[in-house]
Coordinates of C-alpha atoms in Angstrom, one line a residue:
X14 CA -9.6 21.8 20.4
X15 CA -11.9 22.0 17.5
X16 CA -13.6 25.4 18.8
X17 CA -9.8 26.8 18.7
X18 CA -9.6 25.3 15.6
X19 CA -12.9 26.9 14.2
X20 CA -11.9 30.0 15.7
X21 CA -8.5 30.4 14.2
X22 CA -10.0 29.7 10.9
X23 CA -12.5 32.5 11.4
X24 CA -9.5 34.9 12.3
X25 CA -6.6 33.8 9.6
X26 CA -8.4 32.5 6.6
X27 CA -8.5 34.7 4.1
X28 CA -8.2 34.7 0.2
X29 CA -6.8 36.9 -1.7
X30 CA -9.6 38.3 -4.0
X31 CA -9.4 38.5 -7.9
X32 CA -12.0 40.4 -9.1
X33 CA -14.6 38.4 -10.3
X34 CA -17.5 41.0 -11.3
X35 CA -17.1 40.7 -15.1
X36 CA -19.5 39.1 -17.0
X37 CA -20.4 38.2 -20.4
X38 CA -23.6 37.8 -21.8
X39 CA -23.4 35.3 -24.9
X40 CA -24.9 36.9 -27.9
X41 CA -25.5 35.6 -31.5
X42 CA -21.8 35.1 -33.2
X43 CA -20.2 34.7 -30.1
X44 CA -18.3 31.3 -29.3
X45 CA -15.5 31.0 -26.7
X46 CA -12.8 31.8 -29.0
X47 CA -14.4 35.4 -29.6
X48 CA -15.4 35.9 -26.1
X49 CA -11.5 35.0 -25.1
X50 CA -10.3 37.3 -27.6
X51 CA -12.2 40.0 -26.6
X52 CA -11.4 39.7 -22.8
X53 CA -8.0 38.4 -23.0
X54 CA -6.6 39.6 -26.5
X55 CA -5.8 35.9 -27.0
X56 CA -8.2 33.2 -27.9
X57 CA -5.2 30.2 -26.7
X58 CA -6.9 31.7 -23.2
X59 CA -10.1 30.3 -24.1
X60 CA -10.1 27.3 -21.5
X61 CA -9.8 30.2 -18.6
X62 CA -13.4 31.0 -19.6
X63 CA -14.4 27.4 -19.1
X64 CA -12.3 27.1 -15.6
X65 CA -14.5 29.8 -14.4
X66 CA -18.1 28.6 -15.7
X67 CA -17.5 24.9 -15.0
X68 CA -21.2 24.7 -13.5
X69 CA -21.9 25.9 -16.4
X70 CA -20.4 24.6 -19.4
X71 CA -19.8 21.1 -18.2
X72 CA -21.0 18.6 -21.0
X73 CA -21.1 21.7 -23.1
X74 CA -17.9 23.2 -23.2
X75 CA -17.8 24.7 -26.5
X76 CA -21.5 26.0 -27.2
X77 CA -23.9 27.4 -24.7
X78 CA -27.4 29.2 -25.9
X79 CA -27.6 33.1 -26.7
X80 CA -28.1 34.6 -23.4
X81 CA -25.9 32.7 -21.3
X82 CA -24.3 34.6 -18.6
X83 CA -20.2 33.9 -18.3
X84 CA -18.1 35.0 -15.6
X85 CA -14.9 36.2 -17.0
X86 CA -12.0 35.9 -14.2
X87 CA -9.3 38.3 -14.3
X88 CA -6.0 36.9 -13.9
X89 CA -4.2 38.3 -11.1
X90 CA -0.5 37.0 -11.0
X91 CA 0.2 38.1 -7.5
X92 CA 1.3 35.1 -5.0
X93 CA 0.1 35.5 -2.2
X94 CA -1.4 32.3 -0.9
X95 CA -4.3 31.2 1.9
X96 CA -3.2 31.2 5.3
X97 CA -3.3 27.4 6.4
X98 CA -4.3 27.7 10.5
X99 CA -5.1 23.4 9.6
X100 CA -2.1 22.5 8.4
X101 CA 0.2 21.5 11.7
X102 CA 3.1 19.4 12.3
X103 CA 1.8 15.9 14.4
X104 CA -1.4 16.4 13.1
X105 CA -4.7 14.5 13.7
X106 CA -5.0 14.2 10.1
X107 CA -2.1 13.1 7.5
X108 CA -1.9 13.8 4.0
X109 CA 0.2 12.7 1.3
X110 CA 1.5 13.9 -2.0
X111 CA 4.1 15.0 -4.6
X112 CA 5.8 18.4 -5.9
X113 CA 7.0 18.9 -9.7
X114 CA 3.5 19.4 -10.5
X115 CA 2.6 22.8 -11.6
X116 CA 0.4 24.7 -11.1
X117 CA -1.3 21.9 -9.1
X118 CA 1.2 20.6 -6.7
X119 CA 4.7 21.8 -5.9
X120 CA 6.6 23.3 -3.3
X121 CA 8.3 25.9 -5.4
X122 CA 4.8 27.4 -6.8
X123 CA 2.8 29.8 -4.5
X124 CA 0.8 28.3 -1.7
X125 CA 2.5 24.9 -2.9
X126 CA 0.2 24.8 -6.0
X127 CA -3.4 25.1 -6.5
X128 CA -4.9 21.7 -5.7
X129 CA -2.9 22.2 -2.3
X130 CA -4.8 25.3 -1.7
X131 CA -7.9 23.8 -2.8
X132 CA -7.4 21.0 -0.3
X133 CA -6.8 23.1 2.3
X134 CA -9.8 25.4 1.8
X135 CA -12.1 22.2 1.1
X136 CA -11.2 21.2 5.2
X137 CA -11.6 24.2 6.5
X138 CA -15.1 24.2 5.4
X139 CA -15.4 21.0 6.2
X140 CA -17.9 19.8 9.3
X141 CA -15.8 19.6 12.4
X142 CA -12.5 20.4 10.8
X143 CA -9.5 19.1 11.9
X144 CA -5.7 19.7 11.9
X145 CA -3.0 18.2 9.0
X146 CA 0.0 17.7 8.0
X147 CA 1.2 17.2 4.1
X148 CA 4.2 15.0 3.4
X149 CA 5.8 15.2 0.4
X150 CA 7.0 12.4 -1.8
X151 CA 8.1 12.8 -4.8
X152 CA 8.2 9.7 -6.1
X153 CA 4.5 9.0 -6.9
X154 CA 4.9 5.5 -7.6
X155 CA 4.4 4.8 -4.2
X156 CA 1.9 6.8 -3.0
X157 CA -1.4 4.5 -3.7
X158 CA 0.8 1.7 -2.9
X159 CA 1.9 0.7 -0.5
X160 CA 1.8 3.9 1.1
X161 CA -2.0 4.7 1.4
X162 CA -3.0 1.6 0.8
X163 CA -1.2 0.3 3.6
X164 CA -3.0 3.1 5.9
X165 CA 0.3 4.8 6.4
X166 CA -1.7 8.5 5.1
X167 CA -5.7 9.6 5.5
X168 CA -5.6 11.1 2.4
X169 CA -3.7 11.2 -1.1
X170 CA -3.8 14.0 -3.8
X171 CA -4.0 14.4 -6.5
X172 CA -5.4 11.7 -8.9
X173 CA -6.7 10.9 -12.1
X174 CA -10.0 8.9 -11.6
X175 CA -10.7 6.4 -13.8
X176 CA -13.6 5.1 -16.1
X177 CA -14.7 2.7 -13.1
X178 CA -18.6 2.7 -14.3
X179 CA -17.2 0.5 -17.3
X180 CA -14.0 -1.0 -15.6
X181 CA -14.4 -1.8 -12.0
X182 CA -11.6 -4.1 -12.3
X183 CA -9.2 -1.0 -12.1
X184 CA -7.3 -1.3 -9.2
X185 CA -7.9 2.0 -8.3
X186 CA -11.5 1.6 -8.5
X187 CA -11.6 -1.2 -6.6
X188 CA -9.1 0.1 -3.5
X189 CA -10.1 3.5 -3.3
X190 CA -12.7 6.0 -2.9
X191 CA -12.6 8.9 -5.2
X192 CA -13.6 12.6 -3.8
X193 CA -15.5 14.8 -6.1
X194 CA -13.3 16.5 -8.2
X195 CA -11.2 18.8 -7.2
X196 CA -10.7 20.9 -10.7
X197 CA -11.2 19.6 -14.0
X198 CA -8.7 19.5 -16.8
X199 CA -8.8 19.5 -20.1
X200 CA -7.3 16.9 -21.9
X201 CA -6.2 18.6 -25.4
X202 CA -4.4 17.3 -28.8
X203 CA -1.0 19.7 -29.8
X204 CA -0.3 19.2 -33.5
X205 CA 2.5 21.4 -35.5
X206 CA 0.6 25.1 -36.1
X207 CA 0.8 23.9 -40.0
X208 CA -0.8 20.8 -39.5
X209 CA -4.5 20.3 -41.4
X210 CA -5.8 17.7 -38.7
X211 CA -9.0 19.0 -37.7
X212 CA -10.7 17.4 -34.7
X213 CA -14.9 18.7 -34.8
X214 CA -16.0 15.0 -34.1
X215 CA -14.6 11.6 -32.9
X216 CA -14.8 10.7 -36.8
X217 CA -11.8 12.9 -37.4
X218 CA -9.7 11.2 -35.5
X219 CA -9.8 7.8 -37.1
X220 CA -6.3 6.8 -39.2
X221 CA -4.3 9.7 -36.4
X222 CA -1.4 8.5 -34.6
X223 CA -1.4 10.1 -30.9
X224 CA 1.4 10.2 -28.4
X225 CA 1.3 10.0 -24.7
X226 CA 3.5 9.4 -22.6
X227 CA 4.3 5.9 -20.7
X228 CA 2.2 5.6 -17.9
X229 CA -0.2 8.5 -18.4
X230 CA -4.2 6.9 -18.1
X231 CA -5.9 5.9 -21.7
X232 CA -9.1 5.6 -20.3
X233 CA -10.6 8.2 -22.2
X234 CA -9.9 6.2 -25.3
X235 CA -11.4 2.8 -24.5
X236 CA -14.8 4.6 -22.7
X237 CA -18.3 4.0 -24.3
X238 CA -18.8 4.7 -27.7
X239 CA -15.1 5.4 -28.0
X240 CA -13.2 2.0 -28.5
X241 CA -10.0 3.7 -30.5
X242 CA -7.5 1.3 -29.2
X243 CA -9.8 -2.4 -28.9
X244 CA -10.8 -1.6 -32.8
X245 CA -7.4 0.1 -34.0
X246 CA -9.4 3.9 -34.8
X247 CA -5.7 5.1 -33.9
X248 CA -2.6 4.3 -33.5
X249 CA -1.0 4.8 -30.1
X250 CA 2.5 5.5 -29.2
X251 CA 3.6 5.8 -25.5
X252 CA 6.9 7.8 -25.4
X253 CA 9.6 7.7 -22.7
X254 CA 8.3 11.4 -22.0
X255 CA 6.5 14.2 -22.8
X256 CA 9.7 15.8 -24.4
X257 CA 9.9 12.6 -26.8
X258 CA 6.1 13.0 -27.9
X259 CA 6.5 16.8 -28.7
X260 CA 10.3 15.5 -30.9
X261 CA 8.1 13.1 -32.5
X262 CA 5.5 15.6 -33.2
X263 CA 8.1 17.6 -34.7
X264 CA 9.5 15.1 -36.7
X265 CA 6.1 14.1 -38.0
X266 CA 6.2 10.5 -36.7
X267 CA 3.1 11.8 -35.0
X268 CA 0.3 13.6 -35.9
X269 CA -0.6 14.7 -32.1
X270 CA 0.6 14.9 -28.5
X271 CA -2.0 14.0 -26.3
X272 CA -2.1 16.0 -22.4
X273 CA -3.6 18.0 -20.0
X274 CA -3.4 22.0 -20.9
X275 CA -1.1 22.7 -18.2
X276 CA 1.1 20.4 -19.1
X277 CA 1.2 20.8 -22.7
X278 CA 1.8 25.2 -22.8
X279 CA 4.7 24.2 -20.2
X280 CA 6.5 22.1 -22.7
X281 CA 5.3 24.1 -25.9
X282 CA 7.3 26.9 -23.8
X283 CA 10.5 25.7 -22.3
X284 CA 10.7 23.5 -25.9
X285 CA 11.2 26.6 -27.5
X286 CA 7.9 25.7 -29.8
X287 CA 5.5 28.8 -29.3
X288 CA 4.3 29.3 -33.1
X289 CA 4.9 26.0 -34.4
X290 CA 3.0 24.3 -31.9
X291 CA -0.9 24.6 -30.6
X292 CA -3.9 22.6 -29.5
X293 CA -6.6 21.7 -31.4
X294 CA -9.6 24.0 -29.6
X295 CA -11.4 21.0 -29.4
X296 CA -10.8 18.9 -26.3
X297 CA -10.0 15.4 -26.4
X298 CA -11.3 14.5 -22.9
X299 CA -12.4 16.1 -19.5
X300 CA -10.6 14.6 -16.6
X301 CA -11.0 15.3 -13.0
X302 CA -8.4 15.5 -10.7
X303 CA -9.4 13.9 -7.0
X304 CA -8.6 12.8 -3.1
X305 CA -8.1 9.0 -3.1
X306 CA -8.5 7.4 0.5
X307 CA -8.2 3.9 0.8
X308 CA -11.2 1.7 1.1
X309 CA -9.3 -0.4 4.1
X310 CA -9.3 2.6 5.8
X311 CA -11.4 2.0 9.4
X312 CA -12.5 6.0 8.5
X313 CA -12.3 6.2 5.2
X314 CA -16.0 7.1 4.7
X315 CA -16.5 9.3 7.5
X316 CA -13.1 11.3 5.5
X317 CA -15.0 10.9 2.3
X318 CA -17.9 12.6 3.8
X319 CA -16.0 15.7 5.9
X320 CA -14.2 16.7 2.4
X321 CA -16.9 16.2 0.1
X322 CA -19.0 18.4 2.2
X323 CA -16.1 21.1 2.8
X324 CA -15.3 21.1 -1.3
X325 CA -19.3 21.6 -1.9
X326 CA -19.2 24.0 0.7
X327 CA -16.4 25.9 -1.0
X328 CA -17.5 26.0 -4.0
X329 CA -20.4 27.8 -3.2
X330 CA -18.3 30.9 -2.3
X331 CA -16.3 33.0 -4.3
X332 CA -13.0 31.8 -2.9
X333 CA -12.7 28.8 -5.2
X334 CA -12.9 30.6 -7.5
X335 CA -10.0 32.9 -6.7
X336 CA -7.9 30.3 -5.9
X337 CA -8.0 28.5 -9.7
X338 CA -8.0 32.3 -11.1
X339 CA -5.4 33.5 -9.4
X340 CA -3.3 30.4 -10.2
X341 CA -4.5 30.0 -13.5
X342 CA -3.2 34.3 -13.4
X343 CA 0.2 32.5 -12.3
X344 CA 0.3 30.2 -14.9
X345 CA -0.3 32.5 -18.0
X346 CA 2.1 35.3 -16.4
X347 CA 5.4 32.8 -16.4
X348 CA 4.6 31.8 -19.9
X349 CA 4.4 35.1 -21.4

C-alpha cells in the first residue's frame, strides 16, 4: 500500500510554479519598504518580501546587512491547486479543521487554503507517507476539545502556539504537541492613516489603548520583557469582533486594532476603509501557525515526527515556496 502510495505521489504531485528567480541584493539605502516599492509598486506589500526570506529575516525582520541576498516572489493569482493523491475518504490518517479562514483554511479558497496545501505537501514528503482524510468543522471551539483531545482526529490545524517556555500551565501546552510552524504571521497594529502613533520600540506603546478581539491569544503581550497587561503599559479592550475594533478605531475610542495581516487588509477592504486605515510597518508580534496532536495520543509522537520531517523536507524545495506565493498572489489580487 505504501509503495502505491509513493508511487502515485511520484506521478500526480505537482505544484504549480511561480517564478521565483528574482533576487535582490540589499544595497546601502535600501530597507524593505524601498525594496517593496520597487518590485511591487507598493510598499503595503512589504511583508511579501519577508514571507519569502523567512530563513532569512527571522529575528530581523526589518534590517538585514548590505549585501544580503532577497528572493523576491512574484505573485501569481492563478488557482490552480496541488493534486492531493493522500488525501482519501476512510483514511489511515484523520485530520481535523475549519473553513472561513482565508487564505489559510477554507473550502471556498483554491486548494482549500494554503495551510491545507501546506499540510498536504508536508505528508507527502513525509517518511512512509500515508493516506488522509480532512473533516471540516466549523465551529472551532470544539476542535482541541473534546474532539482531539478525546482522540476522535490524528491531527488538528491550524493553531496559534502559545508562550509555553514561560507559561506551561496553558492548557494547550500542557495537552498538546506543537509541529514546527507551518507559516509565520505577522501580527500588525491598524491605526487611522492620520494617526501620529509611531511604533519604532516597545517604549512607544506605553499609555496606547489596543483592541482585539474576544478570544484572540494575548500572549504576545505578557511574554518576557513585555509585561503590558500585569503592569498596565496599555490598555486592552477585547471587542465582540473584529468589525467592532476597526468602529472603535474609527471612532477614536482606540488608538489601534491589533491582528494578523491577513486578517486585518480583509477587514480594511470589505469595511470600505482603504485610505483611512493602515498598519504601522512595524510588527507587533511574530506568531506561528501549527499541527496540534494530542499528547494522549498512543502515536502522537511517532505523528510528530512523520510531519516534522515531511515540513523540513518541503521546505527545502522550491514548492513551499510557491504554495505561500501563489496564495499570497491570491490574496493581494481579490483586494485590488
Amino acid at each position: 500500500m505504501r509503495y502505491i502510495l509513493a508511487l502515485l505521489i511520484a506521478l500526480f504531485s505537482t505544484s504549480v510554479s511561480a517564478e521565483y528567480e528574482r533576487k535582490h541584493k540589499v544595497a546601502v539605502g535600501d530597507t524593505i519598504f524601498t525594496i517593496a516599492e520597487q518590485y511591487f509598486q507598493d510598499y503595503q506589500k512589504w511583508s511579501v518580501i519577508y514571507y519569502g526570506n523567512q530563513d532569512r529575516l527571522s529575528g530581523a525582520l526589518l534590517e538585514f546587512p548590505v549585501g544580503t541576498v532577497l528572493n523576491i516572489p512574484c505573485l501569481p493569482s492563478n488557482d490552480q491547486a496541488d493534486a492531493t493523491p493522500l488525501r482519501q475518504v476512510d483514511a489511515e490518517m484523520k485530520l481535523l479543521t475549519g473553513s472561513k479562514y482565508a487564505p489559510f483554511t477554507d473550502r471556498g479558497w483554491a486548494g482549500d487554503g494554503m495551510i491545507t496545501e501546506i499540510v498536504n505537501a508536508a505528508l507527502e514528503n513525509s517518511p512512509y507517507p500515508v493516506s488522509y482524510e480532512i473533516t471540516w468543522d466549523d465551529d472551532w471551539s470544539t476542535h482541541l476539545s473534546p474532539q482531539l483531545n478525546d482522540k476522535n482526529f490524528d491531527m488538528g490545524f491550524p493553531w496559534f502556539r502559545p508562550n509555553c517556555e514561560e507559561n506551561r500551565s496553558h492548557e494547550r501546552c500542557g495537552n498538546f504537541h506543537f509541529s514546527e510552524p507551518l507559516v509565520e504571521l505577522l501580527i500588525l497594529l491598524f491605526t487611522k492613516a492620520d494617526n501620529k502613533f509611531t511604533f519604532e520600540t516597545d517604549a512607544d506603546i506605553a499609555g496606547k489603548t489596543l483592541c482585539r478581539p474576544k478570544g484572540y491569544f494575548t500572549h504576545d503581550l505578557e511574554r518576557k520583557g513585555r509585561d503590558w497587561l500585569r503592569q498596565g503599559v496599555i490598555t486592552l479592550v477585547q471587542a465582540d469582533s473584529p468589525d467592532a475594533c476597526f468602529d472603535l478605531l474609527l471612532k477614536g475610542q482606540v488608538d489601534a486594532v491589533e491582528v494578523n495581516e491577513f486578517l486585518g487588509w480583509t477587514k480594511v477592504n470589505a469595511l470600505g476603509l482603504k485610505g483611512l486605515v493602515e498598519p504601522l510597518r512595524r510588527p507587533l508580534s511574530i506568531e506561528g501557525l501549527h499541527v496540534l496532536i494530542s499528547k494522549k495520543h498512543w502515536r502522537g509522537t511517532t505523528h510528530l515526527y512523520r510531519f516534522n520531517s515531511g515540513l523540513e523536507e518541503l521546505k527545502k524545495s522550491k514548492r513551499y515556496d510557491d504554495i505561500v506565493s501563489r496564495h499570497l498572489g491570491l490574496f493581494w489580487a481579490q483586494l485590488e
